[in-house]
Each structure stands twice: as C-alpha cells, then as structure tokens.
Amino acid sequence: MQLHNYIAGQWVAGTGKQAELTDASTGELIATTSSGGLDFDAMLKYGREIGGPPLRKMTFPERGRMLKALALYLMDRKEEFYQVSYKTGATKADSWVDIEGGIGNVFANASLRKQLGNMPFYVDGPPVLTSRGGTFMGHHIMVPKEGVAVHINAFNFPIWGMLEKCAVNWMAGMPAVVKPATVTSYLTESMVKAIIESKILPEGALQLIVGSAGDLLDHVDSQDVVTFTGSATTGRMLKVHPRIIAESVPFNMEADSLNSIVLGPDAVPGTPEFDLFVKEVGREMTLKCGQRCTGVRRILVPEKLVEDVQIAIGKRLGGTVIGDPRAEGVRMGALAGPTQRKEVREQLAKLMKGSELVYGDPQQVSVTGADAEKGAFISPILLLNKDPWKNRVSHEVEAFGPVSTLMPYTDLDDAIAISKLGKGSLVATIATYDNKHAQQFVWGAANHHGRMLVLDRDMAKENTGHGSPLATLVHGGPGRAGGGEEMGGKRGVLHYLQRTAIQGTPTAITALTQQYQQGAKQNITAKHSFRMHFEELNVGDTVITEKHTVTLDDIDKFADLSGDKFYAHMDENALDGTIFTGRVAHGYFILSRAAGLFVDPPKGPVLLNYGIEEARFTKPVYPGATIQVKFTVKEKVDQEKKELKEDSPKGTDIASGIVKFLVDVVDETGETVAIATILTMVRKLDQG
Ligand code: NAP
C-alpha cells in the first residue's frame, strides 16, 4: 500500500523513491510513501487562497464550535486510530496519550471560544490612555495572519503532534500544512483521512505531506508561520533557512531536551515522596518506550541515597513486561523502528563514556509476543554518572529511548546548578513535601526550564505526570529545548495572530474593537437597555439614570443591613490621619444604589446578572453628594444555545448572549466616583 499526500483538495501518491514503513514490533512492511513530485509552492498558495479566507471570516465562537464538532467526530472514530497506533510500537496507554490526548487538546482549544471575544480578531489587553484631553488613545488588536501554518513534526506523537498545533492555528483562523516525520506518517495519514471525510473544516484548512519536506521552506513567506518539533540538530538547521530569515517568518522550535527530576532532601526512603519519585521515574522511562521529548533523562538524588534509588528504580523496571503492544500484559512496546534503535544505541555508547550501566542491556531484551530482533525492542537502561560536574556528556547527549542517568548532588543549590547544565529543558520535577525546598528549586532553576512540577503525596492521585504538557499550560523551554512556546491556552492562539497597535479617538477605537472605550461618543437611547433583546443592543448604547442624593441615614442603614461597620463609615472621630474628611459612604452601597438606578425592574429580556468585573471606587462619596449612572453597553459576547439534557437546569434552552455594561457612577460635578463592568445574560429575539 502506498500512502497519499493531501494537496489542493486531492489525495496524491508521491513519485520516485519510496520510503518503506514497517510495523515497529514485527518488522513487517506496512506501507511505502513519498512526497516526490509534489508542488509545495502550489500547496502553500492553495492554503493561503482557499483555506485562509473562510477561516479568517469566522468568529472565535464559530471556530471553537467547529473544533468541538471535529473533536467529537474524531473521538467517535478513535478505535480505528488505536489499531493503527499499535503498529508504531505504542501500547494502549502510550496511544491514549497520543490519540485521546491529541483530541483532548482540540476540545481544550475549542473551549477558548469563551475567552477570545466575539469577533474574528482578538482585542489584546487593556486600552492605553495616551492624551490628557481624552481625545486620543491607543489599544491593540490581533488579527489572523494571511498565510499558512507549516508544521514539521517529530515521529513520536503522530496524532497529538499534529492536533496540538493545528487546533491552535485553526482557532486563530489560519490553515495548516502538516508534515509528520516519515517513519510514523501512516498514523497521521489515517487521522487526516478522517478529518477530511468529516467535512467539518473548510476546504484548504488542512493539507498533508507524507514524505520528505523537499523544498517546502523555499516557498514560505512573511504571513506564514513555521513550527518545528524534533531534534535540536534538525531544528537549528531549519531555523536559519535563508527564506525564514529573508521573510522574517516566525519559527517556533520545540527540540529535544535533557529533562531532570530531583529527589528532594526530605524525600528519604520510607516517605511517600520517595515512592512517588521512583514510580514517576519508572513511568517516564518506559512510557512510549522513552520516546518523549519531556522524558526524564537525568535523575538527581542526594549523594547518600544513590544506592537506595538505584535499587528501587531497578526493581520497578524489572517488573515491566516488554513486547508487542497487542500482546496481553505488555507495558512497554518497541521504538518506532530499527533506525531509531540504531540511533539510541549510538547515543548510549556516547553516554556510557561518562557513566556506568546499572540496569539493562543495550543489546538484549526478552520480549513477549514478538521477536526482539525483528521488532525495534530495547531494554530500559539506567546509567550512573558518579561525577556529573566532570562527566558532562550526560548533560549534552539525548538517547531518545528508555534511557536515563542517575547522578548525585550535594545540596539543593548543587542540584539546581546540575539541572542547568542541560542548558535549557522542557520540564523539571522535584519530589518534596517541604515547600521551602520547592521554593528554592523552582525559584532558583525556573529560568532554565519551560515547566516545573512539584510532586508530593497530596497531588499524587491527580498528578498528570512530569512528561505530560497540558493544553492550557505553556509547552516549550529555553535554550537547547528550542526557545519555543506552544499551546498554553490563549497564549498558543496568539502565535498565529498579528498584533497591531491602533490609535485614534475613543470613538474610533470603540468602532475598531467593538468594545466601548471610556470617553467615546454614547448613543443615548430612548428605550431602556433592559427592554431590548441581545440583537437589538449596540455597543455604545447608553441610559442616563435618575439621581440619588446620599444621606447619613443611607450609610447607617447599609451598615446595619450588611454588617459592615468599618470606622471610616461609622466613626467621625476616628478619621484623623486618614484621607477622609467625614463619614464616607460604603463603596458597595454606591454600587448597590447604582443598581437601584440603572435596573429597569419589570420582567423583560434580561435574564440574570452574573457578576461584576473591574470595580473601582475612585472618589469618596459623602452625605449630600448626588449620584447618577451612565449605563453603557460595553461589549456583546454571543453564546451558543446549550444542548438540553434530562437534568439540565431550568432555562438552559433559552437562546441568549452576554452583554457587558459599563456602570459609570458620577457625582454632581460629573466626576466618576465608582466604575464597574456588570455581566448580564440577555435573551435573544431569535429563539431558533
Ligand atoms: P528529526 O529527525 O529532527 O525530525 C523531525 C522532523 O523534521 C521530521 O518530520 C523530519 O522529517 C523533519 N526533517 C528532517 N530533516 C529535514 C529537513 N532537512 N527539512 C525539513 N524537514 C526535515 O526528529 P525525530 O527523529 O522525528 O524526533 C525525535 C526528536 O524530536 C527527539 O530528539 C525528541 O527529543 C524531539 N522531540 C521534541 C519534542 C518537543 O516538543 N520539544 C517533541 C517530540 C520530539 P523526516 O522524518 O521525513 O526526516
């Protein structure tokens, strides 16, 4: 069988020399593949011209709903992918990380639709108020780039590697070209086929290269984004590609790194942290046969405990059943192929120059349900580097398999310094039940690690693990790890958007951001906003309320009702040395009384008020002051109608949207005394 590339809406077989792809456990030929004869220039143009425009037009909520539909669709078909995944040497647990972890990433990104606003672009951060007169201001918007996201991926997570990146670029409104590593590209291809069959994405949103990248990078331009996941050697070479430099193409690199785990000084044998540490190391070494960019490569333990740890890890590894992942009881599968095993052995030979072998045999392993030589099997290998300051090879060489090196440290500062010898990693863990140790390690070493985990008894059950980057947290690391930053929820999406500063009057900036900016022209409406449905409200619509004169009696009654008898409200004689010149009204009273002014009580389209944001009390209000509210539609956020289930709360089926109102409470001088944003849910006219 020959794999097909997906280019310009067609499945195309590559010409010329074919790569042979084999089952990692049996060595049997699965497929051949090539990307020969493909026109990469045309592929990128197709993405830019056909895939980009419909994606850019969609709002964030629309893109999010598209991703959710895709994730649900793929989850329904997951069994197909598991069957293919076994051929990569992955066990069920390994495949779960790749397949359901990847789909989970799409779900997580789909949920971002609630955080990114209602438009096809994102309004970034707070406004910048620049002029004294209030007629000139600045802000930032972030708009989707007009290019293609080109993803060059590593072989170890053929599905997760694609989905963790594509979910983010689709959410941002960019199409993708995915180039998985050739050796496991058959698994990526099986999922791309399903995605294309689903017809959930617009045409051109996804194209696939199964084979070499050829001259792909010669055709990228300044609106494209290139991401790379793989070895530091390949990454560095691609990063300086002349076209990447000439066109200033953003290049996000995630490379291999020599991640470390530290046994805290308090985590001695007999403590839960010692056991958790041993378990975590065992899991990290064997999961995915050690082919994880985040895998533990360096194990740092107090010098007195080296022997205890060595014995405990050895015992744990000894219980791991290795073999064909389809065979009963197997816990560790094979490397992705014979080339990968050859590379691991070569790297191991380098590592062993500074370390001794304390567990495993690089040349031999006994396996279940397979032939150890025909399949790409290898034993877990534990090395011991007795002098990590002298034998630096452990901090320089990665063997991308089940290989880790144990090394002693003298005190925690020494452990921090040793962890930094890796010159930048994706993740570092400390097992400790002492927050002082956790602080010392994390504060001392964070500048060298992209993510840090504090492992202890209290989080053990829910711990997702040293090696698992979370969709909503940043993944990436400094230095050797590539200097990249992926995922991270909203942060990930922003990589695919162009941040542009916008300057003008508050009215112009309101029009550009579709968020009301203070000082912008208001549209005073005859009809109260509470009488209008979601579709009828416009940003800038304003209600000017009746007035209320604050009295001492108000303050006393509010103090009684709320129980808040803080001296500044109650005791005239206690105000010396404060900023107050008399008994001041409670800020909460001002906001509550403001609600009494801006709320239009009879039943209408406003369903509920569910919160207040950014509330500030900006000027003391004394008895005698007269307050009034300018109540302005600040922002509208569309909401999808929730699916009705049997136990759905009442009202779930009402189509509604969120309307944020700016509550500007002014006194008789016109100055703002309190300001807040309230969040309301407003019924739509269209209940369809
Ligand atoms: P690799 O050999 O560097 O290959 C990575 C990708 O680059 C593959 O798709 C490969 O395609 C492609 N490539 C190679 N030469 C290229 C060229 N001249 N032009 C364009 N593309 C080129 O790495 P790998 O062996 O697949 O993966 C293992 C490494 O990845 C490990 O070192 C691991 O630590 C690292 N990794 C890092 C992360 C992370 O997030 N930081 C995640 C996973 C893996 P072909 O397969 O067609 O050669």
XYZ file of C-alpha atoms and ligand atoms in Angstrom:
736
model
C 0.000 0.000 0.000
C 1.248 3.484 -0.794
C 0.361 6.437 1.449
C -1.097 9.525 -0.168
C -0.344 13.177 0.352
C -3.322 15.505 0.615
C -2.722 18.561 -1.506
C -5.081 21.130 -3.017
C -8.128 19.001 -2.266
C -6.700 15.799 -3.790
C -5.092 12.631 -2.414
C -1.880 12.314 -4.390
C 0.693 9.490 -4.472
C 4.263 10.777 -4.416
C 6.566 9.694 -7.224
C 10.175 8.478 -7.220
C 11.948 6.688 -4.407
C 9.599 5.326 -1.769
C 10.349 5.126 1.957
C 9.397 1.761 3.448
C 7.386 1.968 6.642
C 7.381 -1.071 8.888
C 5.496 -2.333 11.931
C 7.724 -1.458 14.907
C 7.126 -4.788 16.669
C 7.149 -7.276 13.794
C 9.259 -5.509 11.190
C 6.581 -6.239 8.545
C 6.139 -3.754 5.723
C 3.018 -1.642 6.298
C 3.228 0.919 3.534
C 5.506 2.853 1.274
C 5.467 6.601 0.911
C 6.967 9.504 -0.937
C 6.311 13.187 -1.418
C 8.219 13.219 -4.723
C 6.689 15.332 -7.488
C 4.568 17.493 -5.181
C 4.401 21.190 -5.957
C 4.953 22.687 -2.499
C 4.646 26.228 -3.804
C 1.157 25.448 -5.130
C 0.307 23.706 -1.859
C 1.108 26.788 0.207
C -0.727 29.060 -2.226
C -3.799 26.812 -2.026
C -3.731 27.057 1.760
C -3.391 30.837 1.637
C -6.005 31.403 -1.083
C -8.584 28.678 -0.413
C -8.141 27.642 3.240
C -7.368 31.012 4.815
C -10.292 33.254 3.762
C -13.192 31.175 5.215
C -11.268 30.559 8.448
C -10.423 34.246 8.868
C -14.039 35.228 8.323
C -15.266 33.034 11.163
C -15.520 34.466 14.678
C -13.741 32.800 17.580
C -17.007 31.228 18.797
C -17.624 29.812 15.309
C -14.098 28.399 15.095
C -14.462 26.954 18.585
C -17.716 25.222 17.683
C -16.047 23.827 14.567
C -13.209 22.407 16.693
C -15.643 20.913 19.181
C -17.546 19.204 16.369
C -14.277 17.861 14.994
C -13.141 16.580 18.392
C -16.461 14.787 18.923
C -16.250 13.273 15.462
C -12.684 12.026 15.968
C -13.484 10.666 19.418
C -16.242 8.564 17.831
C -13.703 7.045 15.445
C -10.865 6.650 17.965
C -10.772 2.831 17.824
C -9.552 2.985 14.216
C -6.581 5.063 15.294
C -5.718 2.741 18.178
C -5.459 -0.153 15.722
C -3.017 1.784 13.566
C -1.139 3.159 16.559
C -0.137 -0.349 17.753
C 1.966 -0.602 14.604
C 4.147 2.277 15.831
C 5.157 0.144 18.837
C 2.854 2.073 21.159
C 0.909 0.314 23.909
C -2.699 1.173 24.684
C -1.541 3.639 27.376
C 1.011 5.231 25.008
C -1.642 5.519 22.316
C -4.089 7.074 24.744
C -1.658 9.947 25.267
C -1.272 10.374 21.514
C -4.854 9.836 20.351
C -7.127 10.932 23.176
C -4.525 13.417 24.414
C -4.489 14.935 20.928
C -8.274 15.021 20.616
C -8.487 16.368 24.178
C -6.253 19.188 23.034
C -8.774 20.047 20.311
C -11.545 20.100 22.941
C -9.453 22.340 25.210
C -8.796 24.783 22.392
C -12.449 24.732 21.385
C -13.297 25.939 24.896
C -11.147 29.017 24.376
C -14.013 30.434 22.302
C -15.390 31.745 25.577
C -12.232 33.717 26.282
C -11.368 35.276 22.963
C -14.344 37.524 22.313
C -16.989 37.557 19.678
C -15.088 38.733 16.630
C -12.765 37.136 14.037
C -9.919 39.038 15.751
C -8.782 39.419 19.335
C -8.624 42.617 21.370
C -5.426 42.397 23.357
C -5.120 43.690 26.898
C -6.403 46.946 28.344
C -6.521 50.218 26.405
C -3.617 52.618 26.638
C -4.834 56.084 27.568
C -2.431 58.484 25.989
C -3.821 62.014 25.945
C -4.731 64.445 28.717
C -7.695 65.814 26.830
C -9.123 62.342 26.346
C -9.470 62.648 22.558
C -6.578 60.369 21.642
C -5.849 56.849 22.821
C -4.273 53.550 21.853
C -5.088 49.839 22.007
C -4.001 46.556 20.406
C -5.876 44.178 18.164
C -4.601 40.799 16.964
C -5.773 39.623 13.539
C -5.234 36.235 11.847
C -2.202 36.096 9.575
C -2.952 35.578 5.887
C -0.511 32.707 5.462
C -0.285 29.023 6.274
C 0.869 27.345 9.474
C 3.510 24.850 8.385
C 4.081 22.145 10.999
C 7.119 19.879 10.760
C 6.665 17.225 13.414
C 8.621 14.524 15.232
C 7.843 10.818 14.905
C 6.898 10.045 18.484
C 3.379 11.538 18.664
C 1.969 11.302 15.131
C -1.508 12.426 16.226
C -1.002 14.608 19.283
C 1.870 16.350 17.490
C -0.467 17.373 14.673
C -3.567 18.185 16.709
C -1.877 20.198 19.469
C -0.599 22.553 16.788
C -3.497 22.571 14.312
C -6.145 23.113 16.987
C -4.373 26.331 17.835
C -3.850 27.638 14.289
C -7.453 26.808 13.305
C -8.701 28.589 16.401
C -6.650 31.589 15.310
C -8.096 31.439 11.784
C -5.138 30.016 9.836
C -4.955 26.926 7.604
C -2.275 24.256 8.127
C 0.162 22.153 6.165
C 1.288 19.204 8.271
C 4.458 17.280 7.636
C 4.747 14.422 10.128
C 8.012 12.512 10.478
C 8.059 9.933 7.709
C 8.550 6.825 9.864
C 5.149 7.042 11.600
C 3.325 9.138 8.987
C 0.833 6.305 8.311
C -0.851 7.042 11.639
C -1.089 10.781 10.929
C -2.437 9.965 7.472
C -5.206 7.785 8.933
C -6.408 10.671 11.058
C -6.100 13.277 8.289
C -8.280 11.000 6.141
C -10.927 11.001 8.869
C -10.710 14.783 9.250
C -11.134 15.335 5.520
C -14.016 12.835 5.363
C -15.786 14.660 8.161
C -16.037 17.823 6.007
C -16.110 19.787 9.254
C -13.218 22.054 8.286
C -13.370 24.407 5.321
C -11.590 23.179 2.205
C -7.884 24.034 2.305
C -7.728 24.223 6.112
C -5.556 21.092 6.230
C -3.035 19.604 3.807
C -0.650 16.716 4.437
C 2.819 15.744 3.286
C 3.779 12.107 3.860
C 7.444 12.014 2.988
C 10.324 14.399 2.860
C 9.782 18.158 3.181
C 11.750 18.730 -0.040
C 11.899 22.406 -0.930
C 8.837 23.320 1.150
C 10.621 26.019 3.141
C 11.840 27.725 -0.048
C 8.227 28.857 -0.584
C 7.180 30.188 2.819
C 6.515 33.893 3.111
C 6.154 36.553 5.755
C 2.495 35.782 6.555
C 3.250 32.086 7.190
C 4.298 30.555 10.493
C 6.618 27.559 10.713
C 6.704 25.284 13.717
C 9.211 22.542 14.183
C 9.272 19.659 16.648
C 12.186 17.292 16.508
C 15.848 17.030 17.240
C 17.847 20.137 18.103
C 20.204 19.404 15.200
C 17.471 19.488 12.533
C 15.746 22.388 14.244
C 18.813 24.606 14.294
C 19.425 23.899 10.638
C 15.871 24.827 9.624
C 15.783 27.902 11.830
C 18.496 29.524 9.750
C 16.936 28.608 6.406
C 17.560 31.650 4.158
C 13.866 32.029 3.344
C 12.900 32.006 7.048
C 15.403 34.784 7.640
C 14.683 36.813 4.485
C 10.909 36.810 5.052
C 11.066 37.119 8.888
C 8.901 34.023 9.168
C 8.046 33.250 12.807
C 9.727 29.928 13.620
C 8.686 28.097 16.746
C 11.089 25.329 17.689
C 10.473 22.522 20.166
C 13.595 20.409 20.369
C 14.896 17.575 22.490
C 15.964 18.396 25.986
C 17.706 16.735 28.899
C 14.925 16.998 31.426
C 15.658 16.361 35.056
C 13.874 15.067 38.130
C 15.191 15.845 41.606
C 14.615 13.826 44.757
C 14.171 16.480 47.460
C 16.458 16.262 50.512
C 13.436 15.433 52.690
C 12.194 12.630 50.421
C 14.119 9.832 52.087
C 13.202 6.130 51.808
C 10.012 5.437 53.713
C 8.359 8.737 52.739
C 5.530 8.804 50.172
C 7.613 11.226 48.082
C 10.438 8.696 47.725
C 7.987 6.091 46.422
C 6.290 8.603 44.124
C 9.676 9.646 42.763
C 10.608 6.052 41.910
C 7.212 5.452 40.323
C 7.442 8.651 38.269
C 10.935 7.780 37.003
C 9.809 4.256 36.089
C 6.776 5.575 34.261
C 8.698 8.278 32.423
C 11.395 5.864 31.295
C 9.016 3.259 29.903
C 6.002 5.218 28.622
C 6.181 5.403 24.832
C 9.404 3.369 25.189
C 11.086 6.545 26.448
C 10.441 8.393 23.176
C 9.119 11.531 24.773
C 10.682 14.941 24.400
C 9.702 15.562 28.018
C 11.001 12.203 29.289
C 13.236 12.124 32.355
C 16.840 11.936 31.155
C 18.678 12.988 34.339
C 17.777 11.722 37.803
C 19.290 13.862 40.561
C 19.405 12.400 44.071
C 21.142 13.303 47.347
C 24.532 11.572 47.308
C 23.707 9.435 50.353
C 20.673 7.988 48.611
C 22.144 6.961 45.271
C 22.226 3.282 46.150
C 18.690 3.210 47.576
C 17.322 4.932 44.481
C 19.277 2.719 42.113
C 17.886 -0.420 43.751
C 14.337 0.914 43.878
C 14.303 2.022 40.216
C 15.918 -1.270 39.153
C 13.182 -3.174 40.956
C 10.475 -1.130 39.299
C 11.954 -1.505 35.800
C 12.398 -5.236 36.398
C 8.609 -5.612 36.635
C 7.962 -4.064 33.215
C 6.712 -6.531 30.614
C 8.169 -5.585 27.234
C 6.833 -6.784 23.895
C 4.302 -6.425 21.120
C 1.771 -3.879 22.401
C -1.034 -6.090 21.087
C 0.063 -8.943 23.406
C -1.586 -9.448 26.799
C 0.175 -7.839 29.773
C 2.702 -5.798 27.785
C 3.528 -2.482 29.451
C 6.355 -1.237 27.224
C 6.356 -1.541 23.440
C 9.025 -1.013 20.815
C 10.876 2.000 19.497
C 9.357 3.431 16.308
C 11.673 1.449 14.024
C 15.122 -0.087 13.517
C 16.685 3.281 12.610
C 15.530 4.694 15.925
C 17.013 1.723 17.793
C 20.312 2.126 15.994
C 20.343 5.818 16.970
C 19.527 5.065 20.607
C 22.389 2.560 20.756
C 24.797 5.068 19.207
C 23.797 7.777 21.672
C 24.021 5.278 24.520
C 27.569 4.455 23.558
C 28.419 8.149 23.956
C 26.626 8.394 27.282
C 28.411 5.343 28.620
C 31.760 7.069 28.236
C 30.994 9.061 31.398
C 28.687 6.646 33.182
C 28.362 3.027 34.197
C 25.468 0.774 33.283
C 23.479 -0.162 36.390
C 20.329 -1.604 34.833
C 19.518 -3.217 31.458
C 21.424 -4.410 28.441
C 21.522 -2.243 25.307
C 21.933 -5.281 23.044
C 19.494 -7.739 24.570
C 16.000 -7.807 25.897
C 13.459 -10.513 26.455
C 10.073 -9.766 24.938
C 6.516 -11.081 24.985
C 4.606 -11.907 21.811
C 7.351 -10.771 19.460
C 10.844 -11.352 18.179
C 13.283 -8.978 19.896
C 15.435 -8.618 16.806
C 12.731 -8.284 14.150
C 10.974 -5.629 16.222
C 12.688 -2.436 17.400
C 12.802 -3.507 21.042
C 15.266 -2.300 23.610
C 15.576 -2.785 27.346
C 15.158 0.157 29.718
C 18.656 1.384 30.562
C 19.684 3.066 33.803
C 23.139 4.660 33.904
C 25.050 6.078 36.876
C 27.211 9.166 36.480
C 29.104 9.463 39.761
C 30.607 12.856 38.957
C 28.103 14.953 36.999
C 30.383 18.003 37.128
C 33.249 16.167 35.499
C 31.426 13.838 33.102
C 29.403 16.368 31.151
C 28.190 14.030 28.425
C 25.014 13.262 30.449
C 24.058 16.924 30.048
C 24.768 17.011 26.333
C 23.580 13.789 24.717
C 19.980 12.597 24.407
C 19.263 8.939 23.720
C 15.645 9.100 22.538
C 14.500 5.898 24.182
C 14.078 4.342 27.650
C 17.398 5.710 28.864
C 18.096 7.804 31.975
C 21.150 8.660 34.041
C 21.260 8.732 37.811
C 23.581 11.305 39.389
C 24.333 12.511 42.926
C 24.053 16.061 44.263
C 25.487 17.512 47.468
C 22.803 20.063 48.402
C 19.824 21.666 46.679
C 21.902 24.518 45.239
C 24.111 21.877 43.669
C 21.009 20.144 42.235
C 19.843 23.458 40.772
C 23.223 24.057 39.161
C 23.366 20.490 37.769
C 19.862 20.806 36.319
C 21.096 23.912 34.482
C 23.980 22.035 32.864
C 21.385 20.759 30.368
C 21.286 24.357 29.049
C 17.550 24.661 28.835
C 14.881 21.979 29.177
C 11.175 21.433 28.659
C 10.439 20.277 32.190
C 11.982 19.666 35.600
C 10.379 17.967 38.603
C 11.158 17.975 42.295
C 9.726 15.359 44.650
C 9.399 17.030 48.024
C 6.887 17.595 50.814
C 8.716 20.677 52.004
C 7.606 23.942 50.411
C 10.914 25.577 51.313
C 12.695 23.022 49.117
C 10.114 23.514 46.378
C 10.615 27.286 46.522
C 14.405 27.030 46.482
C 14.374 24.698 43.496
C 11.671 26.397 41.430
C 12.790 29.965 42.093
C 16.421 29.007 41.573
C 16.024 26.946 38.404
C 12.887 28.239 36.606
C 14.905 30.335 34.157
C 16.257 27.096 32.639
C 13.048 25.073 32.416
C 9.809 25.595 30.489
C 7.604 23.810 33.027
C 8.149 22.671 36.614
C 6.301 20.085 38.674
C 6.271 19.729 42.458
C 5.486 16.096 43.164
C 4.097 15.154 46.564
C 1.630 12.901 48.372
C -1.243 15.399 48.270
C -1.446 15.713 44.478
C -0.262 12.225 43.587
C -3.659 10.814 42.625
C -4.496 13.647 40.263
C -0.965 14.258 39.001
C -0.860 14.216 35.194
C 2.864 13.489 35.263
C 6.251 15.024 34.650
C 6.072 14.254 30.949
C 2.603 15.485 30.098
C 2.279 19.025 28.786
C -1.221 20.347 29.423
C -3.215 22.015 26.681
C -3.866 25.066 28.793
C -0.275 25.484 30.026
C 2.685 26.617 28.017
C 4.811 23.853 26.469
C 8.361 24.606 25.390
C 11.588 25.575 27.013
C 14.583 27.856 26.707
C 17.993 27.158 25.184
C 18.526 23.637 23.990
C 14.770 22.944 24.222
C 14.387 25.294 21.268
C 13.299 28.544 22.886
C 9.746 27.899 21.689
C 6.413 28.198 23.415
C 3.395 26.206 22.280
C -0.128 25.609 23.463
C -0.808 27.423 26.720
C -4.453 28.145 26.031
C -4.929 31.649 24.732
C -1.165 32.210 24.584
C -0.846 29.499 21.929
C -3.513 31.040 19.694
C -1.780 34.403 19.801
C 1.252 32.950 17.944
C -0.836 32.873 14.782
C -2.196 36.389 15.042
C -0.550 39.663 14.113
C -0.593 42.155 16.982
C -1.273 45.657 15.664
C -1.343 48.854 17.692
C -4.316 51.063 16.884
C -4.504 54.767 17.685
C -7.341 57.278 17.382
C -10.216 58.865 19.263
C -12.034 56.729 21.841
C -14.965 56.691 19.387
C -12.783 55.352 16.572
C -11.189 52.770 18.870
C -14.664 51.683 20.034
C -15.626 51.110 16.404
C -12.424 49.133 15.731
C -12.517 46.958 18.829
C -16.295 46.676 19.221
C -15.679 47.368 22.910
C -16.843 50.646 24.376
C -13.881 52.836 25.346
C -14.342 55.450 28.029
C -14.742 58.905 26.552
C -16.235 57.601 23.299
C -19.478 59.077 21.986
C -22.513 57.483 23.586
C -25.778 56.756 21.919
C -28.393 57.832 24.454
C -31.351 55.581 23.797
C -34.960 56.457 24.433
C -35.755 52.841 25.232
C -34.055 51.361 28.332
C -31.413 48.719 27.554
C -33.229 46.233 29.802
C -36.164 46.380 27.383
C -34.002 45.303 24.426
C -33.041 41.842 23.217
C -29.448 40.776 22.557
C -29.647 41.504 18.823
C -31.131 44.972 19.382
C -28.372 46.275 21.634
C -25.384 48.101 20.183
C -22.010 48.856 21.734
C -22.206 52.460 22.994
C -25.982 52.427 23.701
C -26.378 54.407 26.927
C -29.015 55.018 29.537
C -28.634 58.101 31.759
C -30.436 57.348 35.003
C -32.334 59.309 37.641
C -30.309 60.816 40.506
C -29.980 59.990 44.181
C -28.643 62.185 46.986
C -26.653 60.184 49.532
C -27.559 60.696 53.225
C -26.136 59.690 56.603
C -29.224 57.575 57.039
C -28.239 55.610 53.882
C -24.862 54.891 55.439
C -26.366 53.766 58.771
C -28.952 51.551 57.105
C -26.415 49.970 54.762
C -24.069 49.336 57.733
C -26.923 47.634 59.606
C -28.016 45.563 56.668
C -24.555 44.450 55.539
C -22.917 44.355 58.971
C -20.006 46.384 57.587
C -19.295 48.949 60.319
C -15.775 49.909 59.295
C -14.709 53.030 61.210
C -14.482 55.276 58.108
C -18.225 54.814 57.531
C -19.298 54.991 61.164
C -16.945 56.963 63.399
C -16.428 60.625 62.690
C -13.849 60.877 65.487
C -11.587 58.188 64.053
C -10.700 59.942 60.812
C -7.512 61.700 61.879
C -4.614 60.506 59.766
C -6.925 59.109 57.048
C -7.803 60.557 53.659
C -11.433 61.038 54.727
C -12.936 64.337 55.769
C -16.162 62.858 57.116
C -18.101 59.627 57.310
C -17.832 58.167 53.855
C -20.427 56.039 52.084
C -19.572 52.368 51.554
C -18.311 51.738 48.029
C -20.621 48.712 47.951
C -23.531 50.972 48.838
C -22.715 53.241 45.907
C -22.690 50.281 43.534
C -25.847 48.837 45.082
C -27.635 52.170 44.881
C -26.358 52.485 41.305
C -28.092 49.182 40.560
C -31.248 50.690 42.022
C -30.862 53.477 39.470
C -29.909 51.529 36.356
C -32.099 48.447 36.756
C -35.405 48.595 34.955
C -37.392 46.189 37.140
C -40.260 44.609 35.156
C -39.698 41.219 33.565
C -38.020 41.606 30.187
C -35.201 40.241 28.007
C -32.531 40.492 30.764
C -32.429 37.030 32.299
C -29.859 37.490 35.029
C -26.880 39.405 36.293
C -23.995 37.072 36.973
C -21.076 39.156 38.044
C -19.065 42.316 38.269
C -15.644 42.910 36.772
C -13.099 45.642 37.272
C -14.977 47.504 40.011
C -13.222 50.578 41.399
C -14.243 53.222 43.930
C -12.466 56.262 42.586
C -13.645 59.165 44.788
C -15.055 59.273 48.347
C -18.791 59.934 48.466
C -20.040 61.911 51.488
C -23.600 62.586 52.592
C -25.030 65.318 50.426
C -23.407 64.125 47.217
C -25.771 63.349 44.368
C -25.027 60.307 42.253
C -26.243 59.302 38.818
C -25.281 56.450 36.460
C -24.222 56.403 32.843
C -25.076 52.852 31.869
C -23.447 51.865 28.576
C -23.309 48.677 26.506
C -19.585 47.892 26.620
C -19.340 44.555 24.818
C -21.549 41.788 23.496
C -20.476 38.146 23.600
C -22.540 35.662 21.668
C -23.383 32.352 23.325
C -24.424 29.110 21.775
C -27.643 27.513 22.925
C -26.832 24.688 25.311
C -27.882 21.174 24.489
C -30.815 20.072 26.586
C -30.270 17.041 28.788
C -32.722 15.447 31.179
C -31.101 17.054 34.219
C -30.412 20.434 32.571
C -31.179 23.360 34.868
C -34.289 25.388 34.167
C -33.827 27.943 31.420
C -30.964 26.110 29.709
C -32.866 26.109 26.432
C -33.210 29.904 26.224
C -31.081 31.383 23.430
C -29.179 34.284 24.958
C -25.955 36.278 24.831
C -23.743 38.007 27.351
C -23.890 41.772 27.489
C -21.278 43.639 29.479
C -22.433 47.042 30.689
C -20.170 49.814 31.872
C -21.570 51.302 35.061
C -20.099 54.785 35.389
C -21.328 56.382 38.620
C -20.787 60.150 38.622
C -21.460 62.810 41.251
C -22.963 66.266 40.832
C -19.644 67.590 39.488
C -19.686 64.992 36.710
C -16.654 63.190 38.135
C -16.659 59.402 38.326
C -16.965 58.124 41.908
C -17.273 54.430 41.114
C -16.933 52.389 37.972
C -17.591 48.742 37.205
C -18.488 46.359 34.438
C -21.507 44.178 35.053
C -22.226 40.976 33.202
C -25.771 40.181 32.204
C -27.358 37.423 30.232
C -29.848 38.740 27.703
C -32.462 36.787 25.799
C -32.229 36.738 22.005
C -35.096 37.633 19.725
C -34.258 34.601 17.643
C -35.022 31.561 19.790
C -34.430 29.152 16.891
P 14.126 14.857 13.491
O 14.932 13.816 12.831
O 14.785 16.118 13.848
O 12.892 15.111 12.543
C 11.885 15.988 12.890
C 11.099 16.392 11.667
O 11.930 17.168 10.820
C 10.619 15.221 10.833
O 9.339 15.496 10.324
C 11.645 15.184 9.712
O 11.138 14.594 8.536
C 11.882 16.646 9.507
N 13.117 16.966 8.809
C 14.307 16.350 8.903
N 15.195 16.952 8.094
C 14.529 17.962 7.473
C 14.890 18.932 6.503
N 16.106 18.997 6.027
N 13.950 19.808 6.088
C 12.688 19.761 6.567
N 12.301 18.849 7.478
C 13.205 17.965 7.934
O 13.467 14.316 14.828
P 12.691 12.948 15.045
O 13.698 11.870 14.966
O 11.496 12.842 14.177
O 12.169 13.140 16.518
C 12.932 12.838 17.631
C 13.447 14.063 18.288
O 12.393 15.007 18.468
C 13.976 13.813 19.659
O 15.237 14.381 19.744
C 12.973 14.475 20.599
O 13.527 14.932 21.790
C 12.439 15.575 19.778
N 11.074 15.943 20.165
C 10.851 17.141 20.747
C 9.563 17.496 21.119
C 9.249 18.815 21.790
O 8.073 19.171 21.901
N 10.212 19.549 22.221
C 8.513 16.632 20.899
C 8.777 15.414 20.311
C 10.077 15.079 19.943
P 11.544 13.109 8.085
O 11.006 12.174 9.112
O 10.852 12.965 6.787
O 13.025 13.092 8.015
